[in-house]
Amino acid sequence: MTQAPPPMSYAPQGAYAPAPRTNALAIVSLICGIVGCLIITPIIGIITGFIALAKSKAQGGKGLAIGG
């Protein structure tokens, strides 16, 4: 006679991992790139884009930084 396996548990085994946060400088770079009709916003977009690209390995947002 064989035994039946124990019933499966559908309860979560641990806390869910939070979603990775996007780099705020990448978002600033994208917004300044889109609003680039003023004189200072493209310069701010370029500077924050380079900083965001450097930090994109630890945080997300590489695509946003490139887009900005």
mmCIF file with all atom_site columns, N, CA, C and O in Angstrom, residues 19-64:
data_model
loop_
_atom_site.group_PDB
_atom_site.id
_atom_site.type_symbol
_atom_site.label_atom_id
_atom_site.label_alt_id
_atom_site.label_comp_id
_atom_site.label_asym_id
_atom_site.label_entity_id
_atom_site.label_seq_id
_atom_site.pdbx_PDB_ins_code
_atom_site.Cartn_x
_atom_site.Cartn_y
_atom_site.Cartn_z
_atom_site.occupancy
_atom_site.B_iso_or_equiv
_atom_site.pdbx_formal_charge
_atom_site.auth_seq_id
_atom_site.auth_comp_id
_atom_site.auth_asym_id
_atom_site.auth_atom_id
_atom_site.pdbx_PDB_model_num
ATOM 1   N N  . ALA A 1 19 ? 8.988  45.748 -5.981  1.00 0.00 ? 19 ALA A N  1
ATOM 2   C CA . ALA A 1 19 ? 9.456  46.039 -7.336  1.00 0.00 ? 19 ALA A CA 1
ATOM 3   C C  . ALA A 1 19 ? 10.655 46.977 -7.269  1.00 0.00 ? 19 ALA A C  1
ATOM 4   O O  . ALA A 1 19 ? 10.730 47.839 -6.397  1.00 0.00 ? 19 ALA A O  1
ATOM 5   N N  . PRO A 1 20 ? 11.633 46.798 -8.145  1.00 0.00 ? 20 PRO A N  1
ATOM 6   C CA . PRO A 1 20 ? 12.792 47.689 -8.123  1.00 0.00 ? 20 PRO A CA 1
ATOM 7   C C  . PRO A 1 20 ? 12.391 49.122 -8.435  1.00 0.00 ? 20 PRO A C  1
ATOM 8   O O  . PRO A 1 20 ? 11.551 49.370 -9.292  1.00 0.00 ? 20 PRO A O  1
ATOM 9   N N  . ARG A 1 21 ? 13.000 50.056 -7.730  1.00 0.00 ? 21 ARG A N  1
ATOM 10  C CA . ARG A 1 21 ? 12.678 51.462 -7.931  1.00 0.00 ? 21 ARG A CA 1
ATOM 11  C C  . ARG A 1 21 ? 13.454 52.011 -9.113  1.00 0.00 ? 21 ARG A C  1
ATOM 12  O O  . ARG A 1 21 ? 14.586 51.642 -9.349  1.00 0.00 ? 21 ARG A O  1
ATOM 13  N N  . THR A 1 22 ? 12.827 52.909 -9.824  1.00 0.00 ? 22 THR A N  1
ATOM 14  C CA . THR A 1 22 ? 13.463 53.575 -10.956 1.00 0.00 ? 22 THR A CA 1
ATOM 15  C C  . THR A 1 22 ? 14.242 54.773 -10.442 1.00 0.00 ? 22 THR A C  1
ATOM 16  O O  . THR A 1 22 ? 13.813 55.463 -9.528  1.00 0.00 ? 22 THR A O  1
ATOM 17  N N  . ASN A 1 23 ? 15.381 55.004 -11.039 1.00 0.00 ? 23 ASN A N  1
ATOM 18  C CA . ASN A 1 23 ? 16.234 56.114 -10.650 1.00 0.00 ? 23 ASN A CA 1
ATOM 19  C C  . ASN A 1 23 ? 15.505 57.435 -10.925 1.00 0.00 ? 23 ASN A C  1
ATOM 20  O O  . ASN A 1 23 ? 15.045 57.686 -12.039 1.00 0.00 ? 23 ASN A O  1
ATOM 21  N N  . ALA A 1 24 ? 15.396 58.277 -9.906  1.00 0.00 ? 24 ALA A N  1
ATOM 22  C CA . ALA A 1 24 ? 14.688 59.553 -10.038 1.00 0.00 ? 24 ALA A CA 1
ATOM 23  C C  . ALA A 1 24 ? 15.392 60.484 -11.027 1.00 0.00 ? 24 ALA A C  1
ATOM 24  O O  . ALA A 1 24 ? 14.733 61.252 -11.738 1.00 0.00 ? 24 ALA A O  1
ATOM 25  N N  . LEU A 1 25 ? 16.715 60.433 -11.080 1.00 0.00 ? 25 LEU A N  1
ATOM 26  C CA . LEU A 1 25 ? 17.440 61.284 -12.027 1.00 0.00 ? 25 LEU A CA 1
ATOM 27  C C  . LEU A 1 25 ? 17.138 60.897 -13.475 1.00 0.00 ? 25 LEU A C  1
ATOM 28  O O  . LEU A 1 25 ? 17.139 61.750 -14.367 1.00 0.00 ? 25 LEU A O  1
ATOM 29  N N  . ALA A 1 26 ? 16.861 59.616 -13.709 1.00 0.00 ? 26 ALA A N  1
ATOM 30  C CA . ALA A 1 26 ? 16.495 59.196 -15.060 1.00 0.00 ? 26 ALA A CA 1
ATOM 31  C C  . ALA A 1 26 ? 15.149 59.788 -15.457 1.00 0.00 ? 26 ALA A C  1
ATOM 32  O O  . ALA A 1 26 ? 14.962 60.214 -16.596 1.00 0.00 ? 26 ALA A O  1
ATOM 33  N N  . ILE A 1 27 ? 14.231 59.852 -14.518 1.00 0.00 ? 27 ILE A N  1
ATOM 34  C CA . ILE A 1 27 ? 12.925 60.458 -14.804 1.00 0.00 ? 27 ILE A CA 1
ATOM 35  C C  . ILE A 1 27 ? 13.073 61.952 -15.045 1.00 0.00 ? 27 ILE A C  1
ATOM 36  O O  . ILE A 1 27 ? 12.466 62.506 -15.964 1.00 0.00 ? 27 ILE A O  1
ATOM 37  N N  . VAL A 1 28 ? 13.903 62.621 -14.241 1.00 0.00 ? 28 VAL A N  1
ATOM 38  C CA . VAL A 1 28 ? 14.150 64.055 -14.423 1.00 0.00 ? 28 VAL A CA 1
ATOM 39  C C  . VAL A 1 28 ? 14.778 64.311 -15.786 1.00 0.00 ? 28 VAL A C  1
ATOM 40  O O  . VAL A 1 28 ? 14.419 65.256 -16.490 1.00 0.00 ? 28 VAL A O  1
ATOM 41  N N  . SER A 1 29 ? 15.706 63.456 -16.175 1.00 0.00 ? 29 SER A N  1
ATOM 42  C CA . SER A 1 29 ? 16.358 63.602 -17.472 1.00 0.00 ? 29 SER A CA 1
ATOM 43  C C  . SER A 1 29 ? 15.361 63.470 -18.618 1.00 0.00 ? 29 SER A C  1
ATOM 44  O O  . SER A 1 29 ? 15.389 64.243 -19.578 1.00 0.00 ? 29 SER A O  1
ATOM 45  N N  . LEU A 1 30 ? 14.452 62.501 -18.506 1.00 0.00 ? 30 LEU A N  1
ATOM 46  C CA . LEU A 1 30 ? 13.457 62.314 -19.549 1.00 0.00 ? 30 LEU A CA 1
ATOM 47  C C  . LEU A 1 30 ? 12.501 63.499 -19.630 1.00 0.00 ? 30 LEU A C  1
ATOM 48  O O  . LEU A 1 30 ? 12.200 63.988 -20.727 1.00 0.00 ? 30 LEU A O  1
ATOM 49  N N  . ILE A 1 31 ? 12.059 63.986 -18.487 1.00 0.00 ? 31 ILE A N  1
ATOM 50  C CA . ILE A 1 31 ? 11.143 65.132 -18.485 1.00 0.00 ? 31 ILE A CA 1
ATOM 51  C C  . ILE A 1 31 ? 11.822 66.376 -19.042 1.00 0.00 ? 31 ILE A C  1
ATOM 52  O O  . ILE A 1 31 ? 11.237 67.111 -19.842 1.00 0.00 ? 31 ILE A O  1
ATOM 53  N N  . CYS A 1 32 ? 13.064 66.627 -18.639 1.00 0.00 ? 32 CYS A N  1
ATOM 54  C CA . CYS A 1 32 ? 13.779 67.801 -19.158 1.00 0.00 ? 32 CYS A CA 1
ATOM 55  C C  . CYS A 1 32 ? 14.058 67.661 -20.654 1.00 0.00 ? 32 CYS A C  1
ATOM 56  O O  . CYS A 1 32 ? 14.082 68.651 -21.379 1.00 0.00 ? 32 CYS A O  1
ATOM 57  N N  . GLY A 1 33 ? 14.268 66.439 -21.123 1.00 0.00 ? 33 GLY A N  1
ATOM 58  C CA . GLY A 1 33 ? 14.469 66.232 -22.548 1.00 0.00 ? 33 GLY A CA 1
ATOM 59  C C  . GLY A 1 33 ? 13.207 66.487 -23.348 1.00 0.00 ? 33 GLY A C  1
ATOM 60  O O  . GLY A 1 33 ? 13.256 67.014 -24.459 1.00 0.00 ? 33 GLY A O  1
ATOM 61  N N  . ILE A 1 34 ? 12.059 66.125 -22.785 1.00 0.00 ? 34 ILE A N  1
ATOM 62  C CA . ILE A 1 34 ? 10.799 66.352 -23.478 1.00 0.00 ? 34 ILE A CA 1
ATOM 63  C C  . ILE A 1 34 ? 10.430 67.830 -23.478 1.00 0.00 ? 34 ILE A C  1
ATOM 64  O O  . ILE A 1 34 ? 9.932  68.361 -24.469 1.00 0.00 ? 34 ILE A O  1
ATOM 65  N N  . VAL A 1 35 ? 10.684 68.509 -22.352 1.00 0.00 ? 35 VAL A N  1
ATOM 66  C CA . VAL A 1 35 ? 10.320 69.918 -22.217 1.00 0.00 ? 35 VAL A CA 1
ATOM 67  C C  . VAL A 1 35 ? 11.435 70.800 -22.772 1.00 0.00 ? 35 VAL A C  1
ATOM 68  O O  . VAL A 1 35 ? 11.451 71.988 -22.542 1.00 0.00 ? 35 VAL A O  1
ATOM 69  N N  . GLY A 1 36 ? 12.317 70.297 -23.548 1.00 0.00 ? 36 GLY A N  1
ATOM 70  C CA . GLY A 1 36 ? 13.520 70.986 -23.987 1.00 0.00 ? 36 GLY A CA 1
ATOM 71  C C  . GLY A 1 36 ? 13.352 72.259 -24.776 1.00 0.00 ? 36 GLY A C  1
ATOM 72  O O  . GLY A 1 36 ? 14.301 72.696 -25.418 1.00 0.00 ? 36 GLY A O  1
ATOM 73  N N  . CYS A 1 37 ? 12.211 72.909 -24.730 1.00 0.00 ? 37 CYS A N  1
ATOM 74  C CA . CYS A 1 37 ? 12.038 74.154 -25.484 1.00 0.00 ? 37 CYS A CA 1
ATOM 75  C C  . CYS A 1 37 ? 12.625 75.354 -24.738 1.00 0.00 ? 37 CYS A C  1
ATOM 76  O O  . CYS A 1 37 ? 12.798 76.413 -25.334 1.00 0.00 ? 37 CYS A O  1
ATOM 77  N N  . LEU A 1 38 ? 12.933 75.211 -23.473 1.00 0.00 ? 38 LEU A N  1
ATOM 78  C CA . LEU A 1 38 ? 13.569 76.300 -22.732 1.00 0.00 ? 38 LEU A CA 1
ATOM 79  C C  . LEU A 1 38 ? 15.080 76.180 -22.849 1.00 0.00 ? 38 LEU A C  1
ATOM 80  O O  . LEU A 1 38 ? 15.614 75.173 -23.304 1.00 0.00 ? 38 LEU A O  1
ATOM 81  N N  . ILE A 1 39 ? 15.807 77.186 -22.414 1.00 0.00 ? 39 ILE A N  1
ATOM 82  C CA . ILE A 1 39 ? 17.263 77.188 -22.574 1.00 0.00 ? 39 ILE A CA 1
ATOM 83  C C  . ILE A 1 39 ? 17.950 76.281 -21.564 1.00 0.00 ? 39 ILE A C  1
ATOM 84  O O  . ILE A 1 39 ? 18.869 75.559 -21.910 1.00 0.00 ? 39 ILE A O  1
ATOM 85  N N  . ILE A 1 40 ? 17.488 76.269 -20.328 1.00 0.00 ? 40 ILE A N  1
ATOM 86  C CA . ILE A 1 40 ? 18.210 75.552 -19.280 1.00 0.00 ? 40 ILE A CA 1
ATOM 87  C C  . ILE A 1 40 ? 17.820 74.070 -19.196 1.00 0.00 ? 40 ILE A C  1
ATOM 88  O O  . ILE A 1 40 ? 18.618 73.242 -18.766 1.00 0.00 ? 40 ILE A O  1
ATOM 89  N N  . THR A 1 41 ? 16.599 73.696 -19.614 1.00 0.00 ? 41 THR A N  1
ATOM 90  C CA . THR A 1 41 ? 16.167 72.310 -19.423 1.00 0.00 ? 41 THR A CA 1
ATOM 91  C C  . THR A 1 41 ? 16.957 71.278 -20.222 1.00 0.00 ? 41 THR A C  1
ATOM 92  O O  . THR A 1 41 ? 17.198 70.189 -19.713 1.00 0.00 ? 41 THR A O  1
ATOM 93  N N  . PRO A 1 42 ? 17.416 71.546 -21.447 1.00 0.00 ? 42 PRO A N  1
ATOM 94  C CA . PRO A 1 42 ? 18.237 70.529 -22.112 1.00 0.00 ? 42 PRO A CA 1
ATOM 95  C C  . PRO A 1 42 ? 19.573 70.303 -21.403 1.00 0.00 ? 42 PRO A C  1
ATOM 96  O O  . PRO A 1 42 ? 20.057 69.177 -21.348 1.00 0.00 ? 42 PRO A O  1
ATOM 97  N N  . ILE A 1 43 ? 20.142 71.366 -20.860 1.00 0.00 ? 43 ILE A N  1
ATOM 98  C CA . ILE A 1 43 ? 21.416 71.223 -20.136 1.00 0.00 ? 43 ILE A CA 1
ATOM 99  C C  . ILE A 1 43 ? 21.210 70.373 -18.888 1.00 0.00 ? 43 ILE A C  1
ATOM 100 O O  . ILE A 1 43 ? 22.010 69.477 -18.601 1.00 0.00 ? 43 ILE A O  1
ATOM 101 N N  . ILE A 1 44 ? 20.127 70.635 -18.149 1.00 0.00 ? 44 ILE A N  1
ATOM 102 C CA . ILE A 1 44 ? 19.826 69.835 -16.958 1.00 0.00 ? 44 ILE A CA 1
ATOM 103 C C  . ILE A 1 44 ? 19.538 68.393 -17.361 1.00 0.00 ? 44 ILE A C  1
ATOM 104 O O  . ILE A 1 44 ? 19.969 67.451 -16.686 1.00 0.00 ? 44 ILE A O  1
ATOM 105 N N  . GLY A 1 45 ? 18.852 68.192 -18.473 1.00 0.00 ? 45 GLY A N  1
ATOM 106 C CA . GLY A 1 45 ? 18.552 66.847 -18.954 1.00 0.00 ? 45 GLY A CA 1
ATOM 107 C C  . GLY A 1 45 ? 19.799 66.058 -19.303 1.00 0.00 ? 45 GLY A C  1
ATOM 108 O O  . GLY A 1 45 ? 19.892 64.866 -18.997 1.00 0.00 ? 45 GLY A O  1
ATOM 109 N N  . ILE A 1 46 ? 20.760 66.700 -19.924 1.00 0.00 ? 46 ILE A N  1
ATOM 110 C CA . ILE A 1 46 ? 22.008 66.024 -20.287 1.00 0.00 ? 46 ILE A CA 1
ATOM 111 C C  . ILE A 1 46 ? 22.806 65.661 -19.042 1.00 0.00 ? 46 ILE A C  1
ATOM 112 O O  . ILE A 1 46 ? 23.304 64.539 -18.919 1.00 0.00 ? 46 ILE A O  1
ATOM 113 N N  . ILE A 1 47 ? 22.918 66.594 -18.112 1.00 0.00 ? 47 ILE A N  1
ATOM 114 C CA . ILE A 1 47 ? 23.694 66.349 -16.890 1.00 0.00 ? 47 ILE A CA 1
ATOM 115 C C  . ILE A 1 47 ? 23.058 65.228 -16.066 1.00 0.00 ? 47 ILE A C  1
ATOM 116 O O  . ILE A 1 47 ? 23.739 64.287 -15.648 1.00 0.00 ? 47 ILE A O  1
ATOM 117 N N  . THR A 1 48 ? 21.741 65.324 -15.840 1.00 0.00 ? 48 THR A N  1
ATOM 118 C CA . THR A 1 48 ? 21.090 64.286 -15.041 1.00 0.00 ? 48 THR A CA 1
ATOM 119 C C  . THR A 1 48 ? 21.060 62.943 -15.777 1.00 0.00 ? 48 THR A C  1
ATOM 120 O O  . THR A 1 48 ? 21.090 61.887 -15.156 1.00 0.00 ? 48 THR A O  1
ATOM 121 N N  . GLY A 1 49 ? 21.037 62.970 -17.093 1.00 0.00 ? 49 GLY A N  1
ATOM 122 C CA . GLY A 1 49 ? 21.090 61.725 -17.864 1.00 0.00 ? 49 GLY A CA 1
ATOM 123 C C  . GLY A 1 49 ? 22.398 60.991 -17.684 1.00 0.00 ? 49 GLY A C  1
ATOM 124 O O  . GLY A 1 49 ? 22.420 59.768 -17.522 1.00 0.00 ? 49 GLY A O  1
ATOM 125 N N  . PHE A 1 50 ? 23.510 61.724 -17.714 1.00 0.00 ? 50 PHE A N  1
ATOM 126 C CA . PHE A 1 50 ? 24.813 61.078 -17.507 1.00 0.00 ? 50 PHE A CA 1
ATOM 127 C C  . PHE A 1 50 ? 24.951 60.537 -16.087 1.00 0.00 ? 50 PHE A C  1
ATOM 128 O O  . PHE A 1 50 ? 25.484 59.446 -15.881 1.00 0.00 ? 50 PHE A O  1
ATOM 129 N N  . ILE A 1 51 ? 24.468 61.287 -15.111 1.00 0.00 ? 51 ILE A N  1
ATOM 130 C CA . ILE A 1 51 ? 24.531 60.812 -13.729 1.00 0.00 ? 51 ILE A CA 1
ATOM 131 C C  . ILE A 1 51 ? 23.648 59.576 -13.554 1.00 0.00 ? 51 ILE A C  1
ATOM 132 O O  . ILE A 1 51 ? 24.024 58.607 -12.898 1.00 0.00 ? 51 ILE A O  1
ATOM 133 N N  . ALA A 1 52 ? 22.464 59.593 -14.159 1.00 0.00 ? 52 ALA A N  1
ATOM 134 C CA . ALA A 1 52 ? 21.549 58.454 -14.054 1.00 0.00 ? 52 ALA A CA 1
ATOM 135 C C  . ALA A 1 52 ? 22.116 57.219 -14.743 1.00 0.00 ? 52 ALA A C  1
ATOM 136 O O  . ALA A 1 52 ? 21.927 56.098 -14.269 1.00 0.00 ? 52 ALA A O  1
ATOM 137 N N  . LEU A 1 53 ? 22.820 57.401 -15.857 1.00 0.00 ? 53 LEU A N  1
ATOM 138 C CA . LEU A 1 53 ? 23.447 56.258 -16.519 1.00 0.00 ? 53 LEU A CA 1
ATOM 139 C C  . LEU A 1 53 ? 24.524 55.632 -15.645 1.00 0.00 ? 53 LEU A C  1
ATOM 140 O O  . LEU A 1 53 ? 24.686 54.413 -15.621 1.00 0.00 ? 53 LEU A O  1
ATOM 141 N N  . ALA A 1 54 ? 25.250 56.463 -14.919 1.00 0.00 ? 54 ALA A N  1
ATOM 142 C CA . ALA A 1 54 ? 26.277 55.936 -14.030 1.00 0.00 ? 54 ALA A CA 1
ATOM 143 C C  . ALA A 1 54 ? 25.658 55.152 -12.871 1.00 0.00 ? 54 ALA A C  1
ATOM 144 O O  . ALA A 1 54 ? 26.229 54.161 -12.410 1.00 0.00 ? 54 ALA A O  1
ATOM 145 N N  . LYS A 1 55 ? 24.485 55.573 -12.417 1.00 0.00 ? 55 LYS A N  1
ATOM 146 C CA . LYS A 1 55 ? 23.830 54.910 -11.298 1.00 0.00 ? 55 LYS A CA 1
ATOM 147 C C  . LYS A 1 55 ? 22.867 53.808 -11.745 1.00 0.00 ? 55 LYS A C  1
ATOM 148 O O  . LYS A 1 55 ? 22.283 53.149 -10.898 1.00 0.00 ? 55 LYS A O  1
ATOM 149 N N  . SER A 1 56 ? 22.699 53.585 -13.029 1.00 0.00 ? 56 SER A N  1
ATOM 150 C CA . SER A 1 56 ? 21.691 52.649 -13.509 1.00 0.00 ? 56 SER A CA 1
ATOM 151 C C  . SER A 1 56 ? 22.045 51.197 -13.219 1.00 0.00 ? 56 SER A C  1
ATOM 152 O O  . SER A 1 56 ? 21.183 50.339 -13.295 1.00 0.00 ? 56 SER A O  1
ATOM 153 N N  . LYS A 1 57 ? 23.289 50.912 -12.880 1.00 0.00 ? 57 LYS A N  1
ATOM 154 C CA . LYS A 1 57 ? 23.644 49.531 -12.550 1.00 0.00 ? 57 LYS A CA 1
ATOM 155 C C  . LYS A 1 57 ? 23.066 49.129 -11.205 1.00 0.00 ? 57 LYS A C  1
ATOM 156 O O  . LYS A 1 57 ? 22.636 47.998 -11.028 1.00 0.00 ? 57 LYS A O  1
ATOM 157 N N  . ALA A 1 58 ? 23.026 50.055 -10.256 1.00 0.00 ? 58 ALA A N  1
ATOM 158 C CA . ALA A 1 58 ? 22.476 49.758 -8.936  1.00 0.00 ? 58 ALA A CA 1
ATOM 159 C C  . ALA A 1 58 ? 20.972 49.928 -8.906  1.00 0.00 ? 58 ALA A C  1
ATOM 160 O O  . ALA A 1 58 ? 20.272 49.212 -8.202  1.00 0.00 ? 58 ALA A O  1
ATOM 161 N N  . GLN A 1 59 ? 20.468 50.866 -9.655  1.00 0.00 ? 59 GLN A N  1
ATOM 162 C CA . GLN A 1 59 ? 19.030 51.133 -9.715  1.00 0.00 ? 59 GLN A CA 1
ATOM 163 C C  . GLN A 1 59 ? 18.576 50.954 -11.153 1.00 0.00 ? 59 GLN A C  1
ATOM 164 O O  . GLN A 1 59 ? 19.380 50.830 -12.058 1.00 0.00 ? 59 GLN A O  1
ATOM 165 N N  . GLY A 1 60 ? 17.289 50.957 -11.369 1.00 0.00 ? 60 GLY A N  1
ATOM 166 C CA . GLY A 1 60 ? 16.755 50.837 -12.727 1.00 0.00 ? 60 GLY A CA 1
ATOM 167 C C  . GLY A 1 60 ? 16.733 52.173 -13.424 1.00 0.00 ? 60 GLY A C  1
ATOM 168 O O  . GLY A 1 60 ? 17.132 53.194 -12.877 1.00 0.00 ? 60 GLY A O  1
ATOM 169 N N  . GLY A 1 61 ? 16.291 52.192 -14.649 1.00 0.00 ? 61 GLY A N  1
ATOM 170 C CA . GLY A 1 61 ? 16.085 53.434 -15.357 1.00 0.00 ? 61 GLY A CA 1
ATOM 171 C C  . GLY A 1 61 ? 17.086 53.754 -16.439 1.00 0.00 ? 61 GLY A C  1
ATOM 172 O O  . GLY A 1 61 ? 17.204 54.890 -16.856 1.00 0.00 ? 61 GLY A O  1
ATOM 173 N N  . LYS A 1 62 ? 17.791 52.748 -16.947 1.00 0.00 ? 62 LYS A N  1
ATOM 174 C CA . LYS A 1 62 ? 18.777 53.015 -17.981 1.00 0.00 ? 62 LYS A CA 1
ATOM 175 C C  . LYS A 1 62 ? 18.111 53.520 -19.263 1.00 0.00 ? 62 LYS A C  1
ATOM 176 O O  . LYS A 1 62 ? 18.583 54.440 -19.904 1.00 0.00 ? 62 LYS A O  1
ATOM 177 N N  . GLY A 1 63 ? 16.988 52.930 -19.618 1.00 0.00 ? 63 GLY A N  1
ATOM 178 C CA . GLY A 1 63 ? 16.273 53.351 -20.817 1.00 0.00 ? 63 GLY A CA 1
ATOM 179 C C  . GLY A 1 63 ? 15.730 54.768 -20.705 1.00 0.00 ? 63 GLY A C  1
ATOM 180 O O  . GLY A 1 63 ? 15.748 55.526 -21.661 1.00 0.00 ? 63 GLY A O  1
ATOM 181 N N  . LEU A 1 64 ? 15.248 55.117 -19.508 1.00 0.00 ? 64 LEU A N  1
ATOM 182 C CA . LEU A 1 64 ? 14.754 56.476 -19.302 1.00 0.00 ? 64 LEU A CA 1
ATOM 183 C C  . LEU A 1 64 ? 15.888 57.501 -19.381 1.00 0.00 ? 64 LEU A C  1
ATOM 184 O O  . LEU A 1 64 ? 15.722 58.589 -19.918 1.00 0.00 ? 64 LEU A O  1
#
